[in-house]
CSV table of C-alpha atoms in Angstrom, one decimal:
chain,number,residue,atom,x,y,z
A,148,UNK,CA,-8.6,17.2,2.0
A,149,UNK,CA,-9.3,17.5,-1.5
A,150,UNK,CA,-6.4,17.5,-4.8
A,151,UNK,CA,-6.1,20.5,-6.3
A,152,UNK,CA,-6.6,19.8,-9.8
A,153,UNK,CA,-4.4,21.1,-12.5
A,154,UNK,CA,-5.0,21.0,-16.1
A,155,UNK,CA,-2.4,19.2,-18.1
A,156,UNK,CA,-1.9,17.4,-21.8
A,157,UNK,CA,-3.5,14.5,-22.5
A,158,UNK,CA,-1.5,11.9,-21.7
A,159,UNK,CA,0.7,11.0,-24.4
A,160,UNK,CA,0.7,7.5,-26.4
A,161,UNK,CA,3.6,5.4,-25.3
A,162,UNK,CA,4.6,3.6,-28.8
A,163,UNK,CA,4.6,4.4,-32.3
A,164,UNK,CA,3.1,1.8,-35.2
A,165,UNK,CA,5.1,0.1,-37.8
A,166,UNK,CA,5.1,1.3,-40.7
A,167,UNK,CA,2.5,-1.0,-43.1
A,168,UNK,CA,4.4,-3.3,-46.2
A,169,UNK,CA,3.0,-3.6,-49.2
A,170,UNK,CA,3.1,-6.5,-51.4
A,171,UNK,CA,6.3,-7.3,-49.3
A,172,UNK,CA,8.3,-4.3,-50.2
A,173,UNK,CA,9.1,-2.9,-47.0
A,174,UNK,CA,9.3,0.7,-48.7
A,175,UNK,CA,5.8,1.1,-49.5
A,176,UNK,CA,4.1,0.5,-53.0
A,177,UNK,CA,5.5,1.2,-56.0
A,178,UNK,CA,3.7,3.4,-59.0
A,179,UNK,CA,4.5,5.1,-62.4
A,180,UNK,CA,4.5,8.5,-63.1
A,181,UNK,CA,3.7,10.2,-66.2
A,182,UNK,CA,7.3,10.2,-67.3
A,183,UNK,CA,7.3,6.1,-66.9
A,184,UNK,CA,9.8,6.4,-64.1
A,185,UNK,CA,8.9,4.2,-60.5
A,186,UNK,CA,7.9,6.6,-57.8
A,187,UNK,CA,6.9,5.4,-54.2
A,188,UNK,CA,3.5,6.4,-52.9
A,189,UNK,CA,3.5,7.7,-49.2
A,190,UNK,CA,2.8,5.2,-46.8
A,191,UNK,CA,-0.2,5.8,-43.8
A,192,UNK,CA,1.0,4.7,-40.4
A,193,UNK,CA,-2.0,3.4,-38.3
A,194,UNK,CA,-4.0,5.5,-35.9
A,195,UNK,CA,-2.0,5.6,-32.7
A,196,UNK,CA,-3.8,4.5,-29.8
A,197,UNK,CA,-5.6,7.4,-27.8
A,198,UNK,CA,-5.1,6.0,-24.5
A,199,UNK,CA,-3.3,3.3,-22.8
A,200,UNK,CA,-6.7,1.6,-21.4
A,201,UNK,CA,-9.2,1.1,-24.3
A,202,UNK,CA,-11.6,3.7,-22.1
A,203,UNK,CA,-11.8,6.0,-25.0
A,204,UNK,CA,-13.5,9.6,-23.9
A,205,UNK,CA,-15.6,10.2,-20.8
A,206,UNK,CA,-16.4,14.4,-19.6
A,207,UNK,CA,-17.5,13.6,-15.7
A,208,UNK,CA,-18.6,17.3,-15.4
A,209,UNK,CA,-15.5,18.1,-12.7
A,210,UNK,CA,-17.3,15.7,-10.8
A,211,UNK,CA,-15.8,14.8,-7.4
A,212,UNK,CA,-14.6,11.4,-7.1
A,213,UNK,CA,-15.1,10.2,-3.7
A,214,UNK,CA,-12.3,7.6,-2.4
A,215,UNK,CA,-12.5,6.5,0.9
A,216,UNK,CA,-9.3,5.0,2.3
A,217,UNK,CA,-6.9,4.0,4.9
A,218,UNK,CA,-4.7,6.3,7.0
A,219,UNK,CA,-0.9,4.0,6.3
A,220,UNK,CA,-1.5,4.4,2.5
A,221,UNK,CA,-1.7,8.0,1.3
A,222,UNK,CA,1.2,8.1,0.4
A,223,UNK,CA,0.9,5.1,-1.6
A,224,UNK,CA,-1.9,7.2,-3.6
A,225,UNK,CA,-2.2,10.4,-3.6
A,226,UNK,CA,0.3,13.4,-3.3
A,227,UNK,CA,0.0,16.8,-3.2
A,228,UNK,CA,2.9,18.2,-5.3
A,229,UNK,CA,6.0,17.6,-7.4
A,230,UNK,CA,8.8,17.3,-5.1
A,231,UNK,CA,11.8,15.7,-7.7
A,232,UNK,CA,11.3,12.4,-5.8
A,233,UNK,CA,10.4,9.9,-8.4
A,234,UNK,CA,7.6,7.6,-6.9
A,235,UNK,CA,6.3,11.0,-5.5
A,236,UNK,CA,6.5,13.3,-8.8
A,237,UNK,CA,4.7,9.2,-10.7
A,238,UNK,CA,1.7,9.6,-8.8
A,239,UNK,CA,1.3,12.9,-8.7
A,240,UNK,CA,2.0,13.0,-11.8
A,241,UNK,CA,-1.2,9.3,-12.4
A,242,UNK,CA,-3.1,11.7,-10.9
A,243,UNK,CA,-2.9,14.8,-12.8
A,244,UNK,CA,-3.6,12.9,-15.7
A,245,UNK,CA,-6.6,11.6,-14.9
A,246,UNK,CA,-8.4,14.9,-13.7
A,247,UNK,CA,-7.6,16.1,-16.8
A,248,UNK,CA,-8.7,13.7,-19.2
A,249,UNK,CA,-11.8,12.1,-17.0
A,250,UNK,CA,-12.4,15.9,-16.0
A,251,UNK,CA,-13.0,14.9,-12.5
A,252,UNK,CA,-11.6,16.2,-9.0
A,253,UNK,CA,-10.0,13.9,-6.6
A,254,UNK,CA,-11.0,13.7,-3.1
A,255,UNK,CA,-10.4,11.0,-0.2
A,256,UNK,CA,-11.9,10.9,3.0
A,257,UNK,CA,-9.5,8.3,5.4
A,258,UNK,CA,-10.4,5.7,8.4
A,259,UNK,CA,-8.0,4.0,11.0
A,260,UNK,CA,-6.8,0.7,10.2
A,261,UNK,CA,-9.2,-1.0,12.2
A,262,UNK,CA,-11.8,-3.9,10.6
A,263,UNK,CA,-15.2,-2.6,12.6
A,264,UNK,CA,-14.3,1.1,12.2
A,265,UNK,CA,-14.5,0.1,8.0
A,266,UNK,CA,-17.2,-2.9,8.5
A,267,UNK,CA,-19.5,0.2,10.2
A,268,UNK,CA,-18.8,3.0,7.8
A,269,UNK,CA,-19.2,1.0,4.8
A,270,UNK,CA,-22.8,0.1,6.3
A,271,UNK,CA,-24.1,2.9,7.4
A,272,UNK,CA,-23.3,4.7,4.5
A,273,UNK,CA,-24.8,1.4,2.2
A,274,UNK,CA,-28.3,1.7,4.1
A,275,UNK,CA,-28.9,6.0,3.8
A,276,UNK,CA,-27.5,5.9,-0.3
A,277,UNK,CA,-25.5,8.9,0.5
A,278,UNK,CA,-22.7,8.6,-2.6
A,279,UNK,CA,-20.3,9.7,-0.2
A,280,UNK,CA,-17.8,6.9,-1.6
A,281,UNK,CA,-17.4,6.1,-5.3
A,282,UNK,CA,-14.3,3.5,-4.1
A,283,UNK,CA,-13.7,2.2,-0.9
A,284,UNK,CA,-9.7,0.3,-0.2
A,285,UNK,CA,-10.3,-1.9,2.8
A,286,UNK,CA,-7.5,-4.1,3.9
A,287,UNK,CA,-8.7,-8.1,2.8
A,288,UNK,CA,-7.8,-8.6,6.9
A,289,UNK,CA,-11.2,-7.2,7.2
A,290,UNK,CA,-14.1,-9.0,5.6
A,291,UNK,CA,-16.0,-6.0,3.9
A,292,UNK,CA,-16.4,-8.1,0.6
A,293,UNK,CA,-18.7,-10.4,2.3
A,294,UNK,CA,-21.0,-7.7,4.2
A,295,UNK,CA,-23.0,-6.6,1.2
A,296,UNK,CA,-21.8,-3.0,0.5
A,297,UNK,CA,-20.8,-3.4,-2.3
A,298,UNK,CA,-21.7,-3.7,-6.2
A,299,UNK,CA,-20.8,-7.0,-8.8
A,300,UNK,CA,-17.6,-5.4,-10.6
A,301,UNK,CA,-17.6,-8.6,-12.9
A,302,UNK,CA,-20.9,-6.8,-14.1
A,303,UNK,CA,-19.1,-4.1,-15.3
A,304,UNK,CA,-16.8,-6.2,-17.1
A,305,UNK,CA,-17.4,-3.6,-20.3
A,306,UNK,CA,-15.6,-0.9,-18.8
A,307,UNK,CA,-13.0,-3.1,-16.5
A,308,UNK,CA,-11.1,-5.3,-18.4
A,309,UNK,CA,-9.9,-8.1,-15.8
A,310,UNK,CA,-8.1,-9.9,-18.4
A,311,UNK,CA,-5.0,-7.1,-18.9
A,312,UNK,CA,-2.3,-7.2,-16.8
A,313,UNK,CA,-3.0,-3.7,-14.5
A,314,UNK,CA,-5.4,-6.6,-13.0
A,315,UNK,CA,-3.9,-8.8,-10.4
A,316,UNK,CA,-5.5,-12.5,-12.1
A,317,UNK,CA,-4.2,-14.6,-9.0
A,318,UNK,CA,-6.0,-12.6,-6.6
A,319,UNK,CA,-9.3,-11.9,-8.6
A,320,UNK,CA,-9.7,-15.2,-9.5
A,321,UNK,CA,-10.2,-17.0,-6.0
A,322,UNK,CA,-12.1,-13.5,-5.3
A,323,UNK,CA,-14.5,-14.8,-7.8
A,324,UNK,CA,-17.1,-17.1,-6.6
A,325,UNK,CA,-20.2,-17.9,-8.6
A,326,UNK,CA,-20.2,-15.0,-10.9
A,327,UNK,CA,-19.9,-12.1,-7.9
A,328,UNK,CA,-17.2,-10.6,-7.1
A,329,UNK,CA,-17.0,-8.1,-5.2
A,330,UNK,CA,-13.5,-6.4,-4.7
A,331,UNK,CA,-10.9,-6.7,-6.7
A,332,UNK,CA,-6.8,-5.9,-6.5
A,333,UNK,CA,-4.7,-4.3,-9.4
A,334,UNK,CA,-1.6,-2.3,-9.9
A,335,UNK,CA,-3.3,0.2,-8.0
A,336,UNK,CA,-2.5,-1.7,-5.1
A,337,UNK,CA,0.9,-1.6,-4.5
A,338,UNK,CA,1.1,-3.9,-1.0
A,339,UNK,CA,1.2,-6.8,-3.7
A,340,UNK,CA,5.2,-6.0,-4.0
A,341,UNK,CA,6.2,-4.7,-0.5
A,342,UNK,CA,4.8,-7.7,1.4
A,343,UNK,CA,6.0,-10.6,-1.1
A,344,UNK,CA,8.1,-12.7,1.3
A,345,UNK,CA,11.8,-13.2,-0.1
A,346,UNK,CA,15.2,-14.4,1.7
A,347,UNK,CA,18.1,-11.1,2.7
A,348,UNK,CA,20.9,-12.4,2.9
A,349,UNK,CA,24.5,-11.1,3.9
A,350,UNK,CA,27.0,-11.5,1.0
A,351,UNK,CA,29.7,-10.8,3.3
A,352,UNK,CA,28.9,-14.4,5.2
A,353,UNK,CA,28.9,-16.2,1.3
A,354,UNK,CA,32.1,-15.2,0.8
A,355,UNK,CA,33.8,-15.9,4.4
A,356,UNK,CA,32.2,-19.2,4.4
A,357,UNK,CA,32.9,-20.3,0.9
A,358,UNK,CA,29.6,-21.1,0.2
A,359,UNK,CA,27.7,-21.9,-3.2
A,360,UNK,CA,26.1,-18.9,-4.7
A,361,UNK,CA,22.1,-18.5,-3.3
A,362,UNK,CA,21.6,-17.2,-6.9
A,363,UNK,CA,23.2,-19.9,-8.4
A,364,UNK,CA,21.2,-22.6,-6.1
A,365,UNK,CA,17.9,-20.5,-7.4
A,366,UNK,CA,18.7,-20.9,-11.0
A,367,UNK,CA,19.7,-24.6,-11.0
A,368,UNK,CA,16.6,-25.5,-8.7
A,369,UNK,CA,18.9,-26.9,-6.1
A,370,UNK,CA,18.1,-24.2,-3.2
A,371,UNK,CA,15.4,-25.9,-1.4
A,372,UNK,CA,14.4,-26.3,2.9
A,373,UNK,CA,17.4,-28.6,3.3
A,374,UNK,CA,19.9,-26.6,1.7
A,375,UNK,CA,18.5,-23.6,3.6
A,376,UNK,CA,19.1,-25.6,6.6
A,377,UNK,CA,22.6,-26.7,6.2
A,378,UNK,CA,23.7,-22.6,5.0
A,379,UNK,CA,21.9,-21.5,8.0
A,380,UNK,CA,23.6,-24.4,9.8
A,381,UNK,CA,27.5,-23.3,8.5
A,382,UNK,CA,27.4,-20.3,9.4
A,383,UNK,CA,26.3,-19.9,12.8
A,384,UNK,CA,28.0,-19.1,15.7
A,385,UNK,CA,28.6,-18.5,18.9
A,386,UNK,CA,31.2,-15.6,18.5
A,387,UNK,CA,31.9,-14.4,22.2
A,388,UNK,CA,32.0,-18.2,23.4
A,389,UNK,CA,29.5,-18.0,26.6
A,390,UNK,CA,28.0,-21.3,25.1
A,391,UNK,CA,24.7,-19.7,24.5
A,392,UNK,CA,23.7,-18.1,21.0
A,393,UNK,CA,22.1,-14.7,20.8
A,394,UNK,CA,21.2,-13.3,18.2
A,395,UNK,CA,22.2,-9.7,19.8
A,396,UNK,CA,25.7,-11.0,20.5
A,397,UNK,CA,25.9,-13.8,18.1
A,398,UNK,CA,26.0,-15.3,14.5
A,399,UNK,CA,23.0,-16.7,13.6
A,400,UNK,CA,22.2,-18.7,10.5
A,401,UNK,CA,18.2,-17.3,9.5
A,402,UNK,CA,15.7,-15.3,10.7
A,403,UNK,CA,12.1,-15.6,10.7
A,404,UNK,CA,9.1,-13.6,12.8
A,405,UNK,CA,5.6,-14.3,12.5
A,406,UNK,CA,4.3,-13.0,8.8
A,407,UNK,CA,8.1,-14.8,7.2
A,408,UNK,CA,7.4,-18.1,8.8
A,409,UNK,CA,3.8,-18.2,7.4
A,410,UNK,CA,5.2,-18.6,4.4
A,411,UNK,CA,6.8,-21.2,4.5
A,412,UNK,CA,4.4,-23.8,4.4
A,413,UNK,CA,2.9,-22.2,1.3
A,414,UNK,CA,6.1,-21.5,-0.5
A,415,UNK,CA,7.0,-25.8,-0.1
A,416,UNK,CA,3.5,-26.3,-2.4
A,417,UNK,CA,0.9,-26.4,0.5
A,418,UNK,CA,-2.6,-25.1,-0.8
A,419,UNK,CA,-5.3,-25.2,1.3
A,420,UNK,CA,-8.6,-26.0,-1.3
A,421,UNK,CA,-8.9,-27.2,-4.5
A,422,UNK,CA,-11.7,-25.8,-6.4
A,423,UNK,CA,-14.7,-28.0,-7.6
A,424,UNK,CA,-16.9,-28.9,-10.5
A,425,UNK,CA,-19.6,-26.4,-9.8
A,426,UNK,CA,-17.0,-23.4,-8.6
A,427,UNK,CA,-17.0,-23.7,-5.2
A,428,UNK,CA,-14.0,-24.7,-3.1
A,429,UNK,CA,-13.1,-28.3,-0.6
A,430,UNK,CA,-10.3,-29.1,1.6
A,431,UNK,CA,-8.9,-32.1,0.2
A,432,UNK,CA,-5.0,-31.0,2.1
A,433,UNK,CA,-5.0,-32.9,4.7
A,434,UNK,CA,-2.7,-36.1,5.2
A,435,UNK,CA,0.7,-37.5,5.6
A,436,UNK,CA,2.4,-35.3,3.5
A,437,UNK,CA,1.0,-32.4,5.1
A,438,UNK,CA,1.9,-33.1,9.2
A,439,UNK,CA,5.4,-34.5,7.2
A,440,UNK,CA,5.6,-30.6,5.6
A,441,UNK,CA,4.3,-28.9,9.3
A,442,UNK,CA,6.8,-31.1,10.8
A,443,UNK,CA,9.7,-30.1,8.9
A,444,UNK,CA,8.6,-26.1,9.4
A,445,UNK,CA,8.3,-27.1,12.9
A,446,UNK,CA,12.2,-28.3,12.8
A,447,UNK,CA,13.3,-25.3,11.2
A,448,UNK,CA,11.7,-22.8,13.6
A,449,UNK,CA,12.1,-24.2,17.2
A,450,UNK,CA,14.9,-27.4,16.8
A,451,UNK,CA,17.5,-25.5,14.7
A,452,UNK,CA,19.6,-23.4,17.3
A,453,UNK,CA,21.3,-21.9,14.1
A,454,UNK,CA,17.2,-20.5,13.3
A,455,UNK,CA,15.9,-17.4,15.2
A,456,UNK,CA,12.3,-17.2,15.3
A,457,UNK,CA,10.8,-14.0,16.4
A,458,UNK,CA,13.7,-12.3,18.5
A,459,UNK,CA,15.1,-9.1,18.5
A,460,UNK,CA,17.8,-6.8,17.0
A,461,UNK,CA,17.4,-8.9,14.0
A,462,UNK,CA,18.1,-5.9,12.0
A,463,UNK,CA,20.7,-4.7,14.2
A,464,UNK,CA,22.6,-8.7,13.4
A,465,UNK,CA,22.0,-8.9,9.6
A,466,UNK,CA,23.0,-5.4,9.1
A,467,UNK,CA,26.1,-5.9,11.0
A,468,UNK,CA,26.8,-9.4,8.9
A,469,UNK,CA,25.6,-11.2,12.2
A,470,UNK,CA,22.7,-13.1,10.4
A,471,UNK,CA,23.3,-15.3,7.3
A,472,UNK,CA,19.3,-15.3,6.0
A,473,UNK,CA,17.1,-12.7,6.9
A,474,UNK,CA,13.4,-13.8,5.7
A,475,UNK,CA,11.5,-10.7,5.4
A,476,UNK,CA,8.6,-8.6,2.4
A,477,UNK,CA,10.3,-7.6,0.0
A,478,UNK,CA,9.5,-3.9,0.8
A,479,UNK,CA,12.3,-3.7,4.2
A,480,UNK,CA,14.8,-3.8,1.8
A,481,UNK,CA,13.8,0.3,2.2
A,482,UNK,CA,15.4,-0.2,5.6
A,483,UNK,CA,18.5,-1.4,4.2
A,484,UNK,CA,19.5,1.2,2.3
A,485,UNK,CA,22.9,2.3,5.1
A,486,UNK,CA,23.7,-0.8,5.0
A,487,UNK,CA,27.7,-1.1,4.5
A,488,UNK,CA,27.7,-4.7,3.8
A,489,UNK,CA,26.4,-6.0,0.2
A,490,UNK,CA,23.7,-8.0,0.2
A,491,UNK,CA,21.0,-9.8,-2.2
A,492,UNK,CA,17.4,-11.3,-2.4
A,493,UNK,CA,16.8,-14.3,-3.6
A,494,UNK,CA,12.7,-16.7,-3.3
A,495,UNK,CA,11.8,-18.8,-0.8
A,496,UNK,CA,13.1,-22.5,-1.1
A,497,UNK,CA,11.6,-25.3,-2.8
A,498,UNK,CA,10.7,-27.8,-0.1
A,499,UNK,CA,12.9,-30.1,-2.8
A,500,UNK,CA,14.2,-30.9,-6.1
A,501,UNK,CA,10.4,-32.3,-7.2
A,502,UNK,CA,8.5,-29.3,-6.4
A,503,UNK,CA,7.3,-27.4,-9.7
A,504,UNK,CA,8.6,-24.2,-9.0
A,505,UNK,CA,9.4,-21.3,-6.3
A,506,UNK,CA,6.1,-20.0,-4.9
A,507,UNK,CA,6.2,-16.7,-3.7
A,508,UNK,CA,4.0,-15.9,-0.4
A,509,UNK,CA,1.7,-11.9,0.3
A,510,UNK,CA,1.0,-11.3,3.9
A,511,UNK,CA,-2.0,-9.3,2.4
A,512,UNK,CA,-2.8,-6.2,0.6
A,513,UNK,CA,-5.5,-3.8,0.6
A,514,UNK,CA,-8.7,-3.7,-2.5
A,515,UNK,CA,-11.0,-2.3,-4.5
A,516,UNK,CA,-14.2,-1.7,-4.6
A,517,UNK,CA,-17.1,0.0,-5.6
A,518,UNK,CA,-20.3,0.7,-2.5
A,519,UNK,CA,-23.8,-0.6,-3.2
A,520,UNK,CA,-24.3,3.7,-2.2
A,521,UNK,CA,-22.0,5.0,-5.5
A,522,UNK,CA,-23.9,7.9,-7.1
A,523,UNK,CA,-22.7,7.3,-10.4
A,524,UNK,CA,-20.9,3.8,-10.5
A,525,UNK,CA,-20.0,3.7,-14.5
A,526,UNK,CA,-17.9,7.0,-13.2
A,527,UNK,CA,-16.0,4.6,-10.0
A,528,UNK,CA,-15.9,1.7,-12.6
A,529,UNK,CA,-14.0,4.1,-15.3
A,530,UNK,CA,-11.7,5.8,-13.4
A,531,UNK,CA,-10.6,2.2,-11.6
A,532,UNK,CA,-9.6,1.2,-14.5
A,533,UNK,CA,-8.0,3.7,-15.8
A,534,UNK,CA,-5.9,4.1,-12.6
A,535,UNK,CA,-4.7,1.1,-12.4
A,536,UNK,CA,-3.7,0.5,-16.4
A,537,UNK,CA,-1.7,4.0,-16.0
A,538,UNK,CA,-0.3,2.8,-12.7
A,539,UNK,CA,0.6,0.1,-14.2
A,540,UNK,CA,2.4,1.8,-17.4
A,541,UNK,CA,4.1,4.2,-15.6
A,542,UNK,CA,4.3,4.1,-11.6
A,543,UNK,CA,5.2,0.8,-10.8
A,544,UNK,CA,7.8,0.7,-12.8
A,545,UNK,CA,9.4,3.3,-10.2
A,546,UNK,CA,8.0,1.8,-7.2
A,547,UNK,CA,9.1,-1.9,-8.2
A,548,UNK,CA,11.4,-0.8,-10.8
A,549,UNK,CA,13.1,2.2,-9.5
A,550,UNK,CA,12.5,2.1,-5.5
A,551,UNK,CA,13.2,-1.8,-4.8
A,552,UNK,CA,15.6,-3.0,-7.6
A,553,UNK,CA,17.9,0.3,-8.2
A,554,UNK,CA,17.8,1.9,-4.8
A,555,UNK,CA,17.3,-0.5,-2.5
A,556,UNK,CA,19.0,-4.2,-4.4
A,557,UNK,CA,23.2,-3.9,-5.4
A,558,UNK,CA,23.6,-5.8,-8.5
A,559,UNK,CA,22.0,-7.1,-11.8
A,560,UNK,CA,21.5,-11.0,-9.7
A,561,UNK,CA,19.0,-9.3,-7.5
A,562,UNK,CA,16.9,-7.7,-9.8
A,563,UNK,CA,16.8,-10.8,-11.8
A,564,UNK,CA,15.3,-12.5,-8.2
A,565,UNK,CA,13.1,-9.6,-7.9
A,566,UNK,CA,11.4,-10.7,-11.2
A,567,UNK,CA,11.2,-14.2,-10.7
A,568,UNK,CA,9.9,-13.6,-6.8
A,569,UNK,CA,6.8,-10.9,-8.2
A,570,UNK,CA,6.1,-13.0,-11.5
A,571,UNK,CA,5.8,-16.3,-8.9
A,572,UNK,CA,3.4,-14.6,-6.4
A,573,UNK,CA,0.9,-17.3,-5.6
A,574,UNK,CA,-2.7,-16.6,-3.7
A,575,UNK,CA,-4.7,-19.4,-2.0
A,576,UNK,CA,-8.6,-18.9,-2.5
A,577,UNK,CA,-8.9,-19.5,1.3
A,578,UNK,CA,-6.1,-16.3,1.9
A,579,UNK,CA,-8.2,-14.1,-0.1
A,580,UNK,CA,-11.3,-14.9,1.6
A,581,UNK,CA,-9.5,-15.3,4.8
A,582,UNK,CA,-12.0,-13.5,6.7
A,583,UNK,CA,-14.7,-15.6,5.8
A,584,UNK,CA,-12.3,-19.4,6.3
A,585,UNK,CA,-11.8,-19.0,10.2
A,586,UNK,CA,-8.1,-17.8,8.6
A,587,UNK,CA,-6.8,-22.0,7.8
A,588,UNK,CA,-4.4,-20.7,5.6
A,589,UNK,CA,-2.7,-18.3,8.6
A,590,UNK,CA,-3.4,-21.8,11.7
A,591,UNK,CA,-1.3,-24.1,11.3
A,592,UNK,CA,1.9,-22.0,11.5
A,593,UNK,CA,0.9,-20.3,14.3
A,594,UNK,CA,0.1,-23.8,16.2
A,595,UNK,CA,3.9,-24.0,14.4
A,596,UNK,CA,4.2,-20.3,15.9
A,597,UNK,CA,3.0,-21.6,19.3
A,598,UNK,CA,4.9,-25.2,19.4
A,599,UNK,CA,2.4,-27.4,19.5
A,600,UNK,CA,3.9,-30.2,17.7
A,601,UNK,CA,0.1,-32.1,17.4
A,602,UNK,CA,-0.7,-31.2,14.4
A,603,UNK,CA,-3.5,-33.8,13.9
A,604,UNK,CA,-4.7,-32.9,17.5
A,605,UNK,CA,-4.5,-29.2,16.1
A,606,UNK,CA,-7.2,-30.0,13.2
A,607,UNK,CA,-9.3,-32.0,15.0
A,608,UNK,CA,-10.1,-28.9,17.4
A,609,UNK,CA,-10.8,-26.7,14.4
A,610,UNK,CA,-12.0,-28.8,11.5
A,611,UNK,CA,-15.5,-29.0,11.4
A,612,UNK,CA,-15.8,-25.2,12.1
A,613,UNK,CA,-13.5,-25.2,9.2
A,614,UNK,CA,-15.9,-26.5,7.1
A,615,UNK,CA,-18.9,-24.8,8.5
A,616,UNK,CA,-17.6,-21.5,7.6
A,617,UNK,CA,-16.0,-22.5,4.1
A,618,UNK,CA,-19.9,-23.8,3.6
A,619,UNK,CA,-21.5,-21.0,4.9
A,620,UNK,CA,-19.2,-18.6,2.1
A,621,UNK,CA,-20.8,-20.3,-0.6
A,622,UNK,CA,-24.5,-20.7,0.6
A,623,UNK,CA,-23.6,-16.9,1.2
A,624,UNK,CA,-22.7,-16.3,-2.4
A,625,UNK,CA,-25.2,-18.5,-4.1
A,626,UNK,CA,-28.5,-16.9,-2.1
A,627,UNK,CA,-26.9,-14.2,-3.3
A,628,UNK,CA,-27.2,-15.4,-7.3
A,629,UNK,CA,-30.4,-16.3,-6.5
A,630,UNK,CA,-32.1,-13.4,-5.0
């Protein structure tokens, strides 16, 4: 489907420059006129920046800019018209401005949510050198970045400034191996916000049981796993008196599904890998402390009657004040807009008060890449830089500030917590390179989900595979560097 290109004025400048001062006098330089009186010379304001991204002017002669996008993500990237809804219209205006500024026309193609299909399509396009796509946006889960389909984005650093805030540094730092980076994440990848895990809590239950404010616990750095367990146990209740706790009828302390459960280990400070002096990474996590953490999380999921794992009716229980903590991605707040009772959002708890800071875990995103078969890689890079910059300055605010803060959150405390959650987002090297590292970052909680209490045995079974896959990843990049 091709987007309609509509001419508009160039993007208005965002800020006014301060008046220049001379000789420490804010009112301007003094001169003397012929009659001997003082006059104030006119002060010339510094030129305002023409564009918010520093790219300058480009004219691509009306060329199509072809984008390959996941079917589920079209609504986050393109809309056909302004309809009076804030986020929709911000996306529409962003695309319209960029089309006008660079004299391009956006076109898009989609593929299903299936990794093999994407790898096949990208491989065919590169082999044929057909120029079918100027940029592609697959899910990180599919491992396309190691397929040899993409250009090294670091070769275009004179266009794409990865130090700018519209690029996601924590992700991209981990995507760079031996001065090669075949994919990048930026503000255009709005999944970064909605897929970040947090803890929703019922204010009614907190008030009814006269509990400590979760907000205050977070601020005082007393929001720990132990405190969460204590509050969950206190709030659990067999409402119908049948002697069996059931999420569909009784009151529970906390709920985790698979993705929410996977966040418990990394949010407690666990990192699978450590960067080495040569730029590679090594597994250095295994030991007594990790085994202890594994058992702590196992105990929460399976040995606490007040915690429900992967059961049904969690949303219904939360909306009806029968669930204290609902662990989910912050984008789920859209599904709670019809909840009559008030709720709040806090980050995942600290492992204990010795943990340096709250850590937020994200369950994935799509990324941006320039295929080797792109007809004009310079144009690909320019438009990516512009779209991420424009999204950061306009669309991101409507998505996060308006949609997630103003519409979906209920108070200023929650807005403060949302900022904290996003600001403390951390990425593990093996998570960013998940497909190539045998998904080790998810493996251990998945063992918990399968009720495997013997983590040493689980690790022993996969240790050699994990190591071999990690070494293979670095060999692949080393071979490419030498070729």
